[in-house]
PDB file of C-alpha atoms in Angstrom:
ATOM      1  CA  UNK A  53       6.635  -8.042 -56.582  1.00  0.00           C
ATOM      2  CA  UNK A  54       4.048  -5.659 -58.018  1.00  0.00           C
ATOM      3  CA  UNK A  55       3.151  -2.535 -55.991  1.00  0.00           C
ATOM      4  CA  UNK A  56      -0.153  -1.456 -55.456  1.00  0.00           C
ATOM      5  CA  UNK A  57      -1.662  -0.984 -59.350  1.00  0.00           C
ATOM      6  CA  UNK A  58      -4.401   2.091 -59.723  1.00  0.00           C
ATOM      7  CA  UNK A  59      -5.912   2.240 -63.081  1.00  0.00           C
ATOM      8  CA  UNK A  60      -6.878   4.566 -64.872  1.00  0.00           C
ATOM      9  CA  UNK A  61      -4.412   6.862 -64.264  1.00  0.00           C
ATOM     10  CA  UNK A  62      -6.193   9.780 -66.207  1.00  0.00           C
ATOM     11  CA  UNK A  63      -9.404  10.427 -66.552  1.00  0.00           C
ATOM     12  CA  UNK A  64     -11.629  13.492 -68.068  1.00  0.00           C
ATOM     13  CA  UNK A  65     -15.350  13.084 -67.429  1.00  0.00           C
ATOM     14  CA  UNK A  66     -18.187  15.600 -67.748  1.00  0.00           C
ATOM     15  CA  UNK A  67     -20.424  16.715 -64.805  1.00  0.00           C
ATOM     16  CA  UNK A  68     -22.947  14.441 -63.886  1.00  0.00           C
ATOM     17  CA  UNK A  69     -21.274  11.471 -64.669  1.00  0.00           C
ATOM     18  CA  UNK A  70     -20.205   8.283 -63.223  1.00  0.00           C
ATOM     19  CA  UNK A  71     -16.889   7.221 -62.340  1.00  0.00           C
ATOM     20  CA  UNK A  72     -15.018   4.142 -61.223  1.00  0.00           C
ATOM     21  CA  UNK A  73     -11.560   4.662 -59.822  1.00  0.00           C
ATOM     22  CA  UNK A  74      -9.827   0.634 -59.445  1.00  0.00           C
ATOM     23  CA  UNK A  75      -7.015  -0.433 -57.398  1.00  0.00           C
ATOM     24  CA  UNK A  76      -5.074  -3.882 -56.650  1.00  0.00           C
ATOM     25  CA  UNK A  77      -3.333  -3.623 -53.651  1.00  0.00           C
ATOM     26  CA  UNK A  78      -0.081  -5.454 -52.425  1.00  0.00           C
ATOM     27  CA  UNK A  79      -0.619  -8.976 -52.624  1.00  0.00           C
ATOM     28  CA  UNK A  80      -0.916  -9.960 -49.472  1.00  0.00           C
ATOM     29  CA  UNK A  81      -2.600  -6.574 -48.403  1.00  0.00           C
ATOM     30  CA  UNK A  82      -5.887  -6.862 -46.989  1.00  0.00           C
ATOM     31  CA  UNK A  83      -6.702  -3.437 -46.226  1.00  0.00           C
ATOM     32  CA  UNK A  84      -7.126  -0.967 -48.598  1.00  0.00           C
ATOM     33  CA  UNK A  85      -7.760   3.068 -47.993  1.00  0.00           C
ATOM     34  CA  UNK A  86      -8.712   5.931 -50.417  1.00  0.00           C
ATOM     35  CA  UNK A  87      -7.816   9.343 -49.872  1.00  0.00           C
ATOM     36  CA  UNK A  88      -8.848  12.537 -52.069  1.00  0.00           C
ATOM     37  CA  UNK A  89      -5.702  15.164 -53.021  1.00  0.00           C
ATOM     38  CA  UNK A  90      -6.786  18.283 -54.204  1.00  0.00           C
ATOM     39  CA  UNK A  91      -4.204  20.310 -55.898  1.00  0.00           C
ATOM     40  CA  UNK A  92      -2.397  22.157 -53.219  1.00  0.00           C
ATOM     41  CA  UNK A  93      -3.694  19.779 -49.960  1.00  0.00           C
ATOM     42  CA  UNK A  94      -2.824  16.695 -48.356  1.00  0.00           C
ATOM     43  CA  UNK A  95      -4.346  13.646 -49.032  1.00  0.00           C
ATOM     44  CA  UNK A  96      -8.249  13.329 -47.060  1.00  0.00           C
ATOM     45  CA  UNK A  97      -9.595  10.537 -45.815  1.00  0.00           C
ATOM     46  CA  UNK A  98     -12.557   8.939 -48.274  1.00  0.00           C
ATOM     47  CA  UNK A  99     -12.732   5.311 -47.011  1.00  0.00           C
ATOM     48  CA  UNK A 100     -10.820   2.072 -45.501  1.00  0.00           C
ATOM     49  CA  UNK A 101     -11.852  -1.384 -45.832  1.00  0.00           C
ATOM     50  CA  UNK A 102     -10.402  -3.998 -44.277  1.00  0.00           C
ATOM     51  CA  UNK A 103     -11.300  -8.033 -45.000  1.00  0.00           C
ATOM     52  CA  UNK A 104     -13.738  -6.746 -47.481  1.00  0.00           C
ATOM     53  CA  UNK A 105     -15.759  -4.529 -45.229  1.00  0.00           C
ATOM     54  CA  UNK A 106     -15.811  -1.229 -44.781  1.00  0.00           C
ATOM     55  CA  UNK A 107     -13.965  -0.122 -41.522  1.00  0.00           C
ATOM     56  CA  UNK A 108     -14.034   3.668 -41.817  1.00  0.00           C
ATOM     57  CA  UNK A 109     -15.869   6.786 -43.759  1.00  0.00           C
ATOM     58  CA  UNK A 110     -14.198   9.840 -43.946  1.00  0.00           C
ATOM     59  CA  UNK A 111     -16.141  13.441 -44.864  1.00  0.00           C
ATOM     60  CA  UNK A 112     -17.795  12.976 -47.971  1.00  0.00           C
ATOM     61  CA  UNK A 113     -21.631  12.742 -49.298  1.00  0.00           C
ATOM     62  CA  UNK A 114     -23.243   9.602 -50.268  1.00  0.00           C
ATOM     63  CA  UNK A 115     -22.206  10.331 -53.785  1.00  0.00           C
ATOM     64  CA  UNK A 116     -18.878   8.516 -52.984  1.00  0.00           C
ATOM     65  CA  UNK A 117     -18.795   4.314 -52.512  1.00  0.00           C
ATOM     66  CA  UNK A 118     -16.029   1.747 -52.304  1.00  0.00           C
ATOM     67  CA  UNK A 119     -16.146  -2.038 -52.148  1.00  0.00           C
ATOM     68  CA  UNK A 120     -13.545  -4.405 -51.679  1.00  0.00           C
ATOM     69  CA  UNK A 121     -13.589  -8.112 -53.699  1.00  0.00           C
ATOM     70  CA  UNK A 122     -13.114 -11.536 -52.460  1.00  0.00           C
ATOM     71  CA  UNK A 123      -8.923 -10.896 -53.878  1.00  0.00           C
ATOM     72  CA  UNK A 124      -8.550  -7.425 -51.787  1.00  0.00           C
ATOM     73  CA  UNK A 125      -8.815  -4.774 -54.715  1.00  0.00           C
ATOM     74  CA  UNK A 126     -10.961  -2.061 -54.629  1.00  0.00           C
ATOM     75  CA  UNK A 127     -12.812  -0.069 -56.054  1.00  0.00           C
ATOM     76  CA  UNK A 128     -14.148   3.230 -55.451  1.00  0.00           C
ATOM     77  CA  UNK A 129     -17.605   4.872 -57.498  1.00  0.00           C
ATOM     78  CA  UNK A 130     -18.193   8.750 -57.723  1.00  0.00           C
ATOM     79  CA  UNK A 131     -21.542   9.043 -58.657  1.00  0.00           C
ATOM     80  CA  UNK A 132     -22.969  13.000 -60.122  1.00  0.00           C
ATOM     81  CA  UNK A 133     -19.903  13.780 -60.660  1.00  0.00           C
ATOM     82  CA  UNK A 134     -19.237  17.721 -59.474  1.00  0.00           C
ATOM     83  CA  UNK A 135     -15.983  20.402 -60.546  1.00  0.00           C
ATOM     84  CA  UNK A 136     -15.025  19.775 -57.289  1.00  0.00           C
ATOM     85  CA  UNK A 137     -14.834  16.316 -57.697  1.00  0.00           C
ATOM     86  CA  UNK A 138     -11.323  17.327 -59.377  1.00  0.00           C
ATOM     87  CA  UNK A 139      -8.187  15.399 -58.039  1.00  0.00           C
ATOM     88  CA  UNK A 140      -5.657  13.010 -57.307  1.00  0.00           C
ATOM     89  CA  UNK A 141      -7.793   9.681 -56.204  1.00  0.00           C
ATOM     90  CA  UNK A 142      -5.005   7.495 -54.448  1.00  0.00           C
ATOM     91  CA  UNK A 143      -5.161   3.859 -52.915  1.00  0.00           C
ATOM     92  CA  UNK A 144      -2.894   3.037 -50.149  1.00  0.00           C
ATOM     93  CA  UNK A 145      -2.600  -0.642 -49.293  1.00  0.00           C
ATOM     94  CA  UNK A 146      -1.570  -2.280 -45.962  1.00  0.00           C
ATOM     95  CA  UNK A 147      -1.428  -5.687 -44.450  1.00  0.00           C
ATOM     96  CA  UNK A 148      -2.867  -4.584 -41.113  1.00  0.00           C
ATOM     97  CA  UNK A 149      -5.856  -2.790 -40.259  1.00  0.00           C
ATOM     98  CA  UNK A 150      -4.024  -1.270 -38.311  1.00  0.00           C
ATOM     99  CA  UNK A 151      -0.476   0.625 -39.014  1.00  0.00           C
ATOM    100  CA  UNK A 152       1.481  -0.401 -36.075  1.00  0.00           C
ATOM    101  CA  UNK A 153       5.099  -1.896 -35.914  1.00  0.00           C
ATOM    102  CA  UNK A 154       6.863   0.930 -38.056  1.00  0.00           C
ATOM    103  CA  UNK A 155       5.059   0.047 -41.335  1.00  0.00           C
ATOM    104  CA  UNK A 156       2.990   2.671 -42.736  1.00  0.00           C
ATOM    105  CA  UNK A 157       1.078   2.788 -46.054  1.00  0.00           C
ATOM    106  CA  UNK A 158       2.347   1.763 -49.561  1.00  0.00           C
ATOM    107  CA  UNK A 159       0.310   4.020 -51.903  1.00  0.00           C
ATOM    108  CA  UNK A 160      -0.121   3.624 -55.572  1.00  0.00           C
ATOM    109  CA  UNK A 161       0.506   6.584 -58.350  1.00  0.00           C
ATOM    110  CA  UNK A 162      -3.519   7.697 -58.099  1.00  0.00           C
ATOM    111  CA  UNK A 163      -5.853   8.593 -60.574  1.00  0.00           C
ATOM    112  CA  UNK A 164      -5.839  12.097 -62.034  1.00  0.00           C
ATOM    113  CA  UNK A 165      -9.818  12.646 -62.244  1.00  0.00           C
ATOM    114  CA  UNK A 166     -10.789  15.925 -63.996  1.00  0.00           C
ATOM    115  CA  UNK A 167     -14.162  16.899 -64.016  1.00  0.00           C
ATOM    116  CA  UNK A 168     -15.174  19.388 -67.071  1.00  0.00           C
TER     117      UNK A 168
ATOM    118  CA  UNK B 429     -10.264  18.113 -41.939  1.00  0.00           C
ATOM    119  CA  UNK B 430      -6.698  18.226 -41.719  1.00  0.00           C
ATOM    120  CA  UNK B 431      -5.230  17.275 -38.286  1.00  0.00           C
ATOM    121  CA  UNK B 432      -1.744  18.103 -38.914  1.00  0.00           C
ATOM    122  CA  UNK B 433       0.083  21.534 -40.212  1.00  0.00           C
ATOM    123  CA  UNK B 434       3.211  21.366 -41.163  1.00  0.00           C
ATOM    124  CA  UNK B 435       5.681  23.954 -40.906  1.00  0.00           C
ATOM    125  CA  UNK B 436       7.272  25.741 -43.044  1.00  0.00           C
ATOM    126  CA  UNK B 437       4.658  25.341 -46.461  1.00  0.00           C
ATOM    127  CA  UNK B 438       7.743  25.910 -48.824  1.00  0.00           C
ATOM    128  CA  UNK B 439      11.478  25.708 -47.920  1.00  0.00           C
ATOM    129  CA  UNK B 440      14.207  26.751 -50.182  1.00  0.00           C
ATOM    130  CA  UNK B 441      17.870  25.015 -49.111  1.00  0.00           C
ATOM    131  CA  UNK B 442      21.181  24.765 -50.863  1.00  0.00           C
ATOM    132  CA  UNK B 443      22.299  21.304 -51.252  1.00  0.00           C
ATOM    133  CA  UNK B 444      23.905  19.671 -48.636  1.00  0.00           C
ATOM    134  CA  UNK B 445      22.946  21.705 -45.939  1.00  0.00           C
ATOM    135  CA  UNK B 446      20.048  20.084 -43.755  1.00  0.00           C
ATOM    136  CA  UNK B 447      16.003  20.820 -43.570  1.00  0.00           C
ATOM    137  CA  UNK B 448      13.562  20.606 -41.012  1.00  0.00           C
ATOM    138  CA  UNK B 449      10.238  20.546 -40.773  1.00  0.00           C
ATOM    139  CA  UNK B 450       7.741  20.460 -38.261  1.00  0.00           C
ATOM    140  CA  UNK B 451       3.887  19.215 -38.235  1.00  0.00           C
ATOM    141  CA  UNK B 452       1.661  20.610 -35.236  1.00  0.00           C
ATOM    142  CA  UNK B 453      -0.966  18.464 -34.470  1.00  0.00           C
ATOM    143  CA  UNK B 454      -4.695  18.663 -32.334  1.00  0.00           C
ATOM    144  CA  UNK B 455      -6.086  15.473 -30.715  1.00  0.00           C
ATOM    145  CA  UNK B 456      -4.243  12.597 -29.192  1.00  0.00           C
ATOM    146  CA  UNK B 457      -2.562   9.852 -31.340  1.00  0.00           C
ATOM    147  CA  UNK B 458      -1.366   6.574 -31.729  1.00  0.00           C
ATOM    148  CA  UNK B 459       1.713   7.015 -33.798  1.00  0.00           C
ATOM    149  CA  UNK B 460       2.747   9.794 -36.653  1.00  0.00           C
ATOM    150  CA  UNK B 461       4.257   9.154 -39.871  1.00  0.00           C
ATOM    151  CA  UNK B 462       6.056  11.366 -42.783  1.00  0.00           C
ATOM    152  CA  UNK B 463       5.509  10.539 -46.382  1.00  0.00           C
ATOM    153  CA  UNK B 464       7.310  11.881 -49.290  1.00  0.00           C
ATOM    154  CA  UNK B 465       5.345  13.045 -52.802  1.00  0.00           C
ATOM    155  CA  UNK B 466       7.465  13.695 -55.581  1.00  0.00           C
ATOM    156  CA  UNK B 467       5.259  16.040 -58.157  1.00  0.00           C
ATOM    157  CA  UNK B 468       1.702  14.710 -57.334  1.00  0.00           C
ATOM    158  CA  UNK B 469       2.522  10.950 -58.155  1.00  0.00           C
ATOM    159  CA  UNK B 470       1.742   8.628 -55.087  1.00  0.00           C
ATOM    160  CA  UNK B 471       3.085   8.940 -51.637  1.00  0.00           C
ATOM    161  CA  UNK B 472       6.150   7.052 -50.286  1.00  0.00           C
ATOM    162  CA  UNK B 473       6.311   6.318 -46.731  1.00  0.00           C
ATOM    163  CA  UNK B 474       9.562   7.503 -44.572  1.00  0.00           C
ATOM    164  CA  UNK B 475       9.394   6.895 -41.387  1.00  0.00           C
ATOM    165  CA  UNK B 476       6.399   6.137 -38.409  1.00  0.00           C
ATOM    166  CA  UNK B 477       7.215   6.686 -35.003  1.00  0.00           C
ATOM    167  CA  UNK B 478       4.994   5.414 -32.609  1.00  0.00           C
ATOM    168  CA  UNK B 479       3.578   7.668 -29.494  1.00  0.00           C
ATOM    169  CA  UNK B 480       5.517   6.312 -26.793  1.00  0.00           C
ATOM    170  CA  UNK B 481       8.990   7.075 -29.104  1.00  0.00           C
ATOM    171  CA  UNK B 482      10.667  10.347 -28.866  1.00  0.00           C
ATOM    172  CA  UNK B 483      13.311   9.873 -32.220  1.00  0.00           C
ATOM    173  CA  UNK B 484      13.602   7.718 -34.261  1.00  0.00           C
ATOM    174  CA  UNK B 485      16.246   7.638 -37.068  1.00  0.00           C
ATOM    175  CA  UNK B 486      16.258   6.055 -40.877  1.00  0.00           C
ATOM    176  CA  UNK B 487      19.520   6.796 -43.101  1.00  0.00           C
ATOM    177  CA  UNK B 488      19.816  10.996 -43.554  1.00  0.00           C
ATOM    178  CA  UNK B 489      16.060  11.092 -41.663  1.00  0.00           C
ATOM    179  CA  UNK B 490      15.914  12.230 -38.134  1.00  0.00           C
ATOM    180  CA  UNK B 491      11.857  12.404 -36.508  1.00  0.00           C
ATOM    181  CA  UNK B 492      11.110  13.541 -33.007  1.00  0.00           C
ATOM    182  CA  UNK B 493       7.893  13.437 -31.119  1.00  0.00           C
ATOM    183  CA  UNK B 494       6.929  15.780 -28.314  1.00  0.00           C
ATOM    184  CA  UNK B 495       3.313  14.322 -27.640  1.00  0.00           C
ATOM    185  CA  UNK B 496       3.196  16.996 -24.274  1.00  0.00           C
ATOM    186  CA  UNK B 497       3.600  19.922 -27.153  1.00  0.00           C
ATOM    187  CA  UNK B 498       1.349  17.771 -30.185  1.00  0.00           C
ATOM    188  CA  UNK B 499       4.672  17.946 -32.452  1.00  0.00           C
ATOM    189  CA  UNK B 500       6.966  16.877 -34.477  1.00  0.00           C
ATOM    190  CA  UNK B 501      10.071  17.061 -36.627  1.00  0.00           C
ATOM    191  CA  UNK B 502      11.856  15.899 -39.471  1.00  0.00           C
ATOM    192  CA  UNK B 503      15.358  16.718 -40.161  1.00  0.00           C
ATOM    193  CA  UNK B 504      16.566  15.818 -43.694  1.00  0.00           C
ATOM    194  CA  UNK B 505      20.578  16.220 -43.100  1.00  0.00           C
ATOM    195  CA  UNK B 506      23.075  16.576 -45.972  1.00  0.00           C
ATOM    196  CA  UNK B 507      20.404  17.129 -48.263  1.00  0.00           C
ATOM    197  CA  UNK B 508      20.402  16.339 -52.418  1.00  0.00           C
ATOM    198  CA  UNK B 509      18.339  17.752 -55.355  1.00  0.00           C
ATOM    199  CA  UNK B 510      17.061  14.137 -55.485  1.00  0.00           C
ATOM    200  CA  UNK B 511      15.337  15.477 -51.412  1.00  0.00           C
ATOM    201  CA  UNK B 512      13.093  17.579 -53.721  1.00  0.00           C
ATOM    202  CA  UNK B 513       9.457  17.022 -52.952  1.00  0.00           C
ATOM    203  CA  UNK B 514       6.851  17.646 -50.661  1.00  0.00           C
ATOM    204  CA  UNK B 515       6.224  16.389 -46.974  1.00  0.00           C
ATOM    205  CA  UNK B 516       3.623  15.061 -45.162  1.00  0.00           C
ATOM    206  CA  UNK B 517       2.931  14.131 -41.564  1.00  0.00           C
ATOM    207  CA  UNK B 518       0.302  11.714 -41.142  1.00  0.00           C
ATOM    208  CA  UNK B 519      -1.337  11.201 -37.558  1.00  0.00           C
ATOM    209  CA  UNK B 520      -2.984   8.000 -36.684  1.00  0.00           C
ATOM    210  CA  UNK B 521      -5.520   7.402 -34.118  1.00  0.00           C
ATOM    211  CA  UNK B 522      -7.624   3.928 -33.516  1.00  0.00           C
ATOM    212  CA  UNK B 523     -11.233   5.017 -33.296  1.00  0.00           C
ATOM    213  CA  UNK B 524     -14.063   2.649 -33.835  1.00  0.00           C
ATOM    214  CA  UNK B 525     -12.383  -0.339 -34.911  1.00  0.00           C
ATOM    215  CA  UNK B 526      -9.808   0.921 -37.312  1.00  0.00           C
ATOM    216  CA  UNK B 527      -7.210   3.616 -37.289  1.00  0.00           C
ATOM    217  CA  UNK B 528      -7.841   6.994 -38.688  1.00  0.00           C
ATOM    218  CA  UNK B 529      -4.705   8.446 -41.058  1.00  0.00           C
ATOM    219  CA  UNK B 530      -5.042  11.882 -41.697  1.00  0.00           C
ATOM    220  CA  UNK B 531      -2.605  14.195 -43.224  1.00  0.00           C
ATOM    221  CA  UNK B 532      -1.398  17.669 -42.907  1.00  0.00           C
ATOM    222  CA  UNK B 533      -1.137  19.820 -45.693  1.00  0.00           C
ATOM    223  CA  UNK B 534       2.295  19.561 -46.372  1.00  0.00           C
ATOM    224  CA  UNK B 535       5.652  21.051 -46.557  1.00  0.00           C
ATOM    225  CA  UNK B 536       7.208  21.374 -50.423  1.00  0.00           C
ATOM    226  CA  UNK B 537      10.775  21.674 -50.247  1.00  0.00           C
ATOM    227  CA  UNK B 538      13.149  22.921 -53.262  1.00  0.00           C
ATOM    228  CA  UNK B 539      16.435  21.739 -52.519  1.00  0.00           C
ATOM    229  CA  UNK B 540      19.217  24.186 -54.969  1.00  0.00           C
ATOM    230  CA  UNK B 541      22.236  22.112 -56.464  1.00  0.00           C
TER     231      UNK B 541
END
């Protein structure tokens, strides 16, 4: 059984670009949650959707969107991209909404974004 | 924001001796969980223990919870090279219709063969 897929895995863009960070969660999975890791930090909180809506917003400006399809991946847009923008993008996929039961998440290996 | 801290940032053991590490945390919570994140690849989950637990116990991994002190513990016993990584707490909190997850800032152990 697959884990949960996040493609690219690398990625160099320029600032002021565009990005589109993918992920395929667990099948099964129906929430999905993205979480920022700067070098040095713990993962923060970017977005969750659950049943394809979106069921929490972390910290960050407007320049950062997610959806969720009809088969539970996700994706998540950076739009004007900044230097700070710089990091480990990672998915984490569950089959709750909520992490109950002793199951927590099952993240994939992220994206390394690097904004030049 | 990071909720949790964690407790030592770096710890330096000898192998097979044991490591702990604690995560102080702010606001009230519905469980806490530790991941594991070997060199900046993805996180692995451990261990989630839920607020009305006190220990809990997985293979070599020991976690407490003192919810009266906002803290907790993980004790790595007879610990390998392979224990190499950093730690995370994660505290969880249902708020608006879905749970919140938010991590400390970790602890990176080196564990010496």
């Amino acid at each position: 059984d697959a884990g949960v897929t996040q493609s690219p895995t690398h990625l160099i863009k320029t600032r002021g670009q565009h990005v589109t960070l993918r992920c395929s969660p667990i099948s099964g999975h129906k929430s999905v949650s993205w979480y920022q890791q700067v070098l040095g930090q713990g993962p923060q909180f970017i977005f969750q959707y659950y049943e394809k809506e979106e069921r929490g917003r972390g910290n960050f400006p407007d320049r950062f969107s997610a959806r969720q399809f009809p088969n539970y991946s996700s994706e998540l847009n950076v739009n004007a991209l900044l230097l700070g923008d710089s990091a480990l993008y990672l998915c984490a996929s569950s089959s709750t909404r909520v992490l109950s039961g002793g199951y927590g998440y099952t993240f994939g290996s992220g994206t390394r974004l690097t904004v030049v | 924001s990071q909720q949790g801290e964690e407790d030592p940032q770096a710890l330096s053991i000898q192998e097979g001796e044991n490591a702990t590490m604690n995560c102080s945390y702010k606001t009230s919570i519905n469980n806490l969980q530790w991941y594991r994140q070997n060199s900046g690849r993805g996180l692995v989950h451990l261990i989630l223990i839920r607020s009305n637990e006190r220990e809990k116990h997985s293979g070599r991994l020991r976690v407490t919870l003192d919810t009266s002190k906002k803290s907790s513990s993980l004790l790595i016993t007879a610990s390998r090279a392979a224990d190499t990584a950093s730690y995370f707490c994660a505290t969880a909190l249902n708020s608006g219709g879905y749970q919140k997850v938010t991590f400390g800032i970790g602890t990176k152990l080196q564990v010496i063969p």
